[in-house]
Short mmCIF file of C-alpha atoms in Angstrom, two decimals:
data_model
loop_
_atom_site.label_atom_id
_atom_site.label_comp_id
_atom_site.label_asym_id
_atom_site.label_seq_id
_atom_site.Cartn_x
_atom_site.Cartn_y
_atom_site.Cartn_z
CA MET A 213 -7.87 166.77 -67.24
CA ILE A 214 -10.80 165.64 -69.29
CA GLU A 215 -12.93 168.46 -70.48
CA PRO A 216 -16.74 168.12 -69.92
CA LYS A 217 -18.72 167.36 -73.04
CA PRO A 218 -20.77 170.33 -74.34
CA THR A 219 -24.03 168.34 -73.84
CA LYS A 220 -23.20 167.87 -70.16
CA VAL A 221 -22.30 171.47 -69.75
CA ARG A 222 -25.53 172.50 -71.55
CA THR A 223 -27.60 170.23 -69.23
CA ALA A 224 -25.99 171.88 -66.16
CA LEU A 225 -27.26 175.21 -67.32
CA GLY A 226 -30.85 174.08 -66.77
CA ARG A 227 -33.91 174.18 -69.00
CA ASN A 228 -33.72 177.90 -69.71
CA LEU A 229 -30.33 178.08 -71.38
CA THR A 230 -30.11 181.92 -71.52
CA TYR A 231 -30.71 182.37 -67.77
CA GLY A 232 -28.61 179.36 -67.01
CA MET A 233 -25.75 180.96 -69.02
CA LEU A 234 -26.38 184.34 -67.34
CA ASP A 235 -26.16 182.70 -63.90
CA THR A 236 -23.02 180.64 -64.65
CA VAL A 237 -21.02 183.40 -66.28
CA GLY A 238 -22.30 186.11 -63.91
CA ARG A 239 -21.29 184.13 -60.86
CA ALA A 240 -17.89 183.38 -62.41
CA ILE A 241 -17.29 187.12 -62.93
CA VAL A 242 -18.37 188.24 -59.50
CA THR A 243 -16.55 185.46 -57.64
CA GLY A 244 -13.29 186.28 -59.43
CA HIS A 245 -12.93 183.34 -61.87
CA TYR A 246 -11.76 185.68 -64.64
CA ASP A 247 -9.52 187.89 -62.45
CA GLY A 248 -6.29 188.42 -64.35
CA LYS A 249 -7.62 186.60 -67.35
CA ARG A 250 -8.90 187.69 -70.75
CA PHE A 251 -12.74 187.41 -70.93
CA PRO A 252 -13.74 184.90 -73.55
CA THR A 253 -15.33 185.92 -76.82
CA GLU A 254 -18.92 185.04 -77.44
CA ALA A 255 -17.78 182.24 -79.80
CA GLU A 256 -15.57 180.81 -77.08
CA LEU A 257 -18.31 181.06 -74.48
CA ALA A 258 -20.77 179.33 -76.79
CA THR A 259 -18.33 176.47 -77.45
CA GLU A 260 -17.41 176.11 -73.77
CA HIS A 261 -20.94 175.85 -72.57
CA GLY A 262 -22.34 174.07 -75.57
CA VAL A 263 -24.97 176.63 -76.45
CA SER A 264 -25.82 178.67 -79.55
CA ARG A 265 -24.34 182.06 -80.27
CA SER A 266 -27.76 183.64 -79.91
CA VAL A 267 -28.09 182.26 -76.32
CA THR A 268 -24.59 183.53 -75.52
CA ARG A 269 -25.25 186.92 -77.10
CA GLU A 270 -28.41 187.43 -75.07
CA ALA A 271 -26.69 186.44 -71.80
CA VAL A 272 -23.86 188.83 -72.50
CA LYS A 273 -26.41 191.58 -73.17
CA MET A 274 -28.01 190.86 -69.75
CA LEU A 275 -24.68 190.90 -68.04
CA THR A 276 -23.86 194.22 -69.70
CA ALA A 277 -27.17 195.64 -68.45
CA LYS A 278 -26.13 194.59 -64.93
CA GLY A 279 -22.90 196.56 -65.32
CA LEU A 280 -20.63 193.48 -65.25
CA LEU A 281 -19.50 193.62 -68.95
CA SER A 282 -18.76 196.29 -71.47
CA ALA A 283 -18.31 195.90 -75.22
CA ARG A 284 -15.77 198.33 -76.80
CA PRO A 285 -14.60 198.71 -80.37
CA ARG A 286 -11.44 196.87 -81.12
CA GLN A 287 -11.30 195.69 -77.49
CA GLY A 288 -14.09 193.18 -77.49
CA THR A 289 -16.09 192.37 -74.36
CA ILE A 290 -14.32 193.23 -71.13
CA ILE A 291 -15.19 192.91 -67.44
CA GLN A 292 -16.12 196.16 -65.79
CA PRO A 293 -14.59 197.20 -62.46
CA ASN A 294 -16.85 196.37 -59.52
CA THR A 295 -17.54 200.02 -59.05
CA ALA A 296 -19.70 199.86 -62.23
CA TRP A 297 -21.67 196.76 -61.18
CA ASN A 298 -25.32 197.34 -60.39
CA LEU A 299 -25.17 196.36 -56.68
CA PHE A 300 -28.99 196.74 -56.40
CA ASP A 301 -29.57 193.91 -58.90
CA THR A 302 -30.84 190.78 -57.21
CA ASP A 303 -28.58 188.50 -59.28
CA VAL A 304 -25.46 190.56 -58.58
CA LEU A 305 -26.30 190.55 -54.87
CA ARG A 306 -26.77 186.77 -54.91
CA TRP A 307 -23.45 186.24 -56.64
CA LEU A 308 -21.79 188.57 -54.16
CA LEU A 309 -22.78 186.20 -51.43
CA GLU A 310 -20.56 183.57 -52.97
CA ARG A 311 -17.39 185.62 -53.25
CA GLN A 312 -14.73 186.01 -50.61
CA PHE A 313 -15.87 188.89 -48.49
CA THR A 314 -13.73 191.62 -47.17
CA LEU A 315 -14.23 193.70 -44.11
CA PRO A 316 -14.51 196.92 -46.12
CA LEU A 317 -17.38 195.34 -48.09
CA LEU A 318 -19.09 194.30 -44.89
CA ARG A 319 -18.66 197.80 -43.57
CA SER A 320 -20.10 199.22 -46.76
CA PHE A 321 -23.15 197.04 -46.52
CA ASN A 322 -23.88 198.09 -42.99
CA GLU A 323 -23.20 201.78 -43.65
CA LEU A 324 -25.98 201.54 -46.16
CA ARG A 325 -28.17 199.87 -43.61
CA LEU A 326 -27.49 202.84 -41.30
CA ALA A 327 -28.70 205.20 -44.01
CA VAL A 328 -31.91 203.20 -44.78
CA GLU A 329 -33.24 201.25 -41.76
CA PRO A 330 -33.45 203.96 -39.08
CA MET A 331 -35.58 206.10 -41.38
CA ALA A 332 -37.65 203.12 -42.41
CA ALA A 333 -38.33 202.34 -38.76
CA GLN A 334 -39.29 205.99 -38.19
CA LEU A 335 -41.67 205.91 -41.11
CA ALA A 336 -43.13 202.59 -39.98
CA ALA A 337 -43.87 204.09 -36.58
CA MET A 338 -45.61 206.98 -38.34
CA HIS A 339 -47.46 205.18 -41.07
CA ALA A 340 -47.62 201.41 -40.62
CA THR A 341 -51.10 199.90 -40.76
CA SER A 342 -52.25 197.31 -38.20
CA GLU A 343 -51.34 194.66 -40.79
CA GLY A 344 -47.85 196.17 -41.10
CA VAL A 345 -47.27 196.12 -37.34
CA ALA A 346 -48.54 192.54 -37.25
CA MET A 347 -46.02 191.63 -39.90
CA ILE A 348 -43.17 193.08 -37.86
CA ALA A 349 -44.49 191.25 -34.78
CA ALA A 350 -44.62 188.02 -36.74
CA GLY A 351 -40.87 188.56 -37.61
CA TYR A 352 -40.10 189.07 -33.96
CA ALA A 353 -42.08 185.96 -32.99
CA ARG A 354 -39.95 184.01 -35.41
CA MET A 355 -36.83 185.39 -33.72
CA GLU A 356 -38.16 184.14 -30.36
CA ALA A 357 -38.90 180.76 -31.90
CA ALA A 358 -35.39 180.64 -33.32
CA GLU A 359 -34.00 181.29 -29.85
CA ARG A 360 -35.84 178.18 -28.79
CA GLY A 361 -34.50 176.28 -31.74
CA ASP A 362 -37.89 176.18 -33.50
CA ASP A 363 -36.98 178.48 -36.48
CA ASP A 364 -33.94 179.49 -38.54
CA ALA A 365 -32.23 182.40 -36.74
CA LEU A 366 -30.91 184.00 -39.94
CA ASP A 367 -34.22 183.82 -41.83
CA ALA A 368 -36.13 185.07 -38.76
CA ASP A 369 -33.82 188.09 -38.31
CA ILE A 370 -34.12 188.97 -41.97
CA ALA A 371 -37.93 188.62 -41.82
CA PHE A 372 -38.05 191.16 -38.98
CA HIS A 373 -36.00 193.81 -40.77
CA VAL A 374 -37.68 193.29 -44.08
CA ALA A 375 -41.09 193.66 -42.44
CA ILE A 376 -40.07 197.14 -41.33
CA LEU A 377 -39.16 198.12 -44.89
CA ARG A 378 -42.51 196.85 -46.13
CA ALA A 379 -44.46 198.53 -43.32
CA CYS A 380 -43.10 202.09 -43.72
CA ASP A 381 -45.59 202.87 -46.55
CA ASN A 382 -42.90 204.03 -48.92
CA PRO A 383 -42.41 202.05 -52.14
CA PHE A 384 -38.82 203.24 -52.53
CA PHE A 385 -37.79 201.84 -49.14
CA ALA A 386 -39.46 198.55 -49.95
CA GLN A 387 -37.16 198.22 -53.00
CA PHE A 388 -34.21 197.92 -50.54
CA GLU A 389 -35.49 194.53 -49.37
CA ASP A 390 -33.01 192.43 -51.34
CA LEU A 391 -30.07 194.70 -50.49
CA VAL A 392 -30.87 194.76 -46.75
CA SER A 393 -31.40 190.92 -46.83
CA THR A 394 -27.97 190.48 -48.38
CA ALA A 395 -26.28 192.87 -45.98
CA LEU A 396 -27.84 190.94 -43.07
CA ARG A 397 -26.66 187.59 -44.40
CA THR A 398 -23.12 188.84 -44.76
CA SER A 399 -23.08 190.47 -41.39
CA ILE A 400 -24.50 187.47 -39.67
CA ARG A 401 -22.03 185.11 -41.24
CA PHE A 402 -19.23 187.36 -40.03
CA THR A 403 -20.21 188.40 -36.52
CA ASN A 404 -21.53 185.14 -35.15
CA ARG A 405 -18.17 183.53 -35.91
CA PHE A 406 -16.17 186.55 -34.78
CA LYS A 407 -17.89 187.04 -31.46
CA GLY A 408 -20.21 184.08 -31.10
CA ARG A 409 -23.14 186.53 -30.73
CA SER A 410 -26.78 186.20 -31.60
CA ALA A 411 -29.36 188.83 -32.30
CA SER A 412 -30.45 190.82 -29.29
CA LEU A 413 -34.08 189.96 -28.66
CA PRO A 414 -34.63 192.82 -26.16
CA ALA A 415 -33.36 195.45 -28.72
CA HIS A 416 -35.53 194.01 -31.50
CA LYS A 417 -38.55 193.90 -29.17
CA ALA A 418 -37.90 197.51 -28.26
CA VAL A 419 -38.03 198.40 -32.02
CA LEU A 420 -41.30 196.51 -32.40
CA GLU A 421 -42.82 198.17 -29.29
CA ALA A 422 -41.76 201.63 -30.41
CA ILE A 423 -43.31 201.16 -33.87
CA ALA A 424 -46.53 199.81 -32.31
CA ALA A 425 -46.65 202.78 -29.91
CA ARG A 426 -46.05 205.25 -32.80
CA ASP A 427 -42.80 206.44 -31.17
CA SER A 428 -40.87 207.23 -34.29
CA GLY A 429 -37.80 208.68 -32.53
CA SER A 430 -37.29 205.64 -30.31
CA ALA A 431 -37.92 203.21 -33.26
CA SER A 432 -35.23 204.98 -35.30
CA ALA A 433 -32.73 205.29 -32.50
CA THR A 434 -33.04 201.71 -31.38
CA ILE A 435 -32.58 200.09 -34.78
CA ARG A 436 -29.59 202.49 -35.38
CA SER A 437 -28.06 201.15 -32.17
CA ILE A 438 -28.56 197.55 -33.43
CA ILE A 439 -26.69 198.32 -36.64
CA GLU A 440 -24.00 200.43 -34.95
CA ASP A 441 -23.30 197.51 -32.65
CA VAL A 442 -22.40 195.51 -35.81
CA MET A 443 -20.26 198.38 -37.05
CA ILE A 444 -18.31 198.39 -33.80
CA LEU A 445 -17.49 194.69 -34.24
CA ILE A 446 -16.47 195.23 -37.87
CA ARG A 447 -14.15 198.06 -36.94
CA GLN A 448 -12.73 195.99 -34.15
CA ALA A 449 -12.11 193.13 -36.56
CA GLU A 450 -10.36 195.50 -38.95
CA SER A 451 -8.09 196.84 -36.16
CA GLU A 452 -7.20 193.26 -35.20
CA GLY A 453 -6.50 192.26 -38.79
CA ALA A 454 -9.20 189.64 -38.87
CA VAL A 455 -9.82 187.76 -42.08
CA VAL A 456 -13.37 187.12 -43.26
CA ASP A 457 -14.32 183.67 -44.36
CA ARG A 458 -17.60 182.49 -45.77
CA GLY A 459 -18.53 180.73 -42.51
CA ALA A 460 -17.95 183.75 -40.40
CA ALA A 461 -20.69 186.15 -39.11
CA VAL A 462 -23.20 188.96 -36.08
CA LEU A 463 -26.86 188.91 -36.09
CA GLY A 464 -28.01 192.48 -36.51
#
């Protein structure tokens, strides 16, 4: 096999070499390219990708800050177990979308949704401004449009759930936006394929109406039922020994 020339590899990294290197190596780590292999030294990475040692060193520092790498005396740079990865980091979440998902990972994503979204809906019902409610309504309108084939169903569903996080008037909940978006994407890719289902418009409309009516208990309970419906399908798939593939998914 002919090895690519360093200049071509460097071009593939994009104009910002450090971030291009970060993205390329980070994706390789998360998607398992280095599983069972020794992680390259900085010199080897620099040669492989046709960049300077300073670019490589900076990218490695950034990957270390994300919890993916660790430098130890006499051991060099090693890949950290995924339990050490910063799963709230937007880059790590993006790379996770490209790896082979497992049902336990899907379950973990949705367990976190259960911990976050019902309370966010409750807070939105209590504190959302008129603009916040309008933003949730706009997300639901997009879901209706997607049902007619006039919008993307995945993006519309995510817009609805993210709008609730933004409307709850709590900056900490708003920080879960990327995590909830990633969890939704993984769930949708799994459950649509597994059961051929789409998002329940009546259930999502009920959440919107409860928030608009300032009914915090109903808003929380209804969005919890939406997520628990996804959890039921995941547990069913686990009991049947289903295998997750990247094309598989349930709209939640």
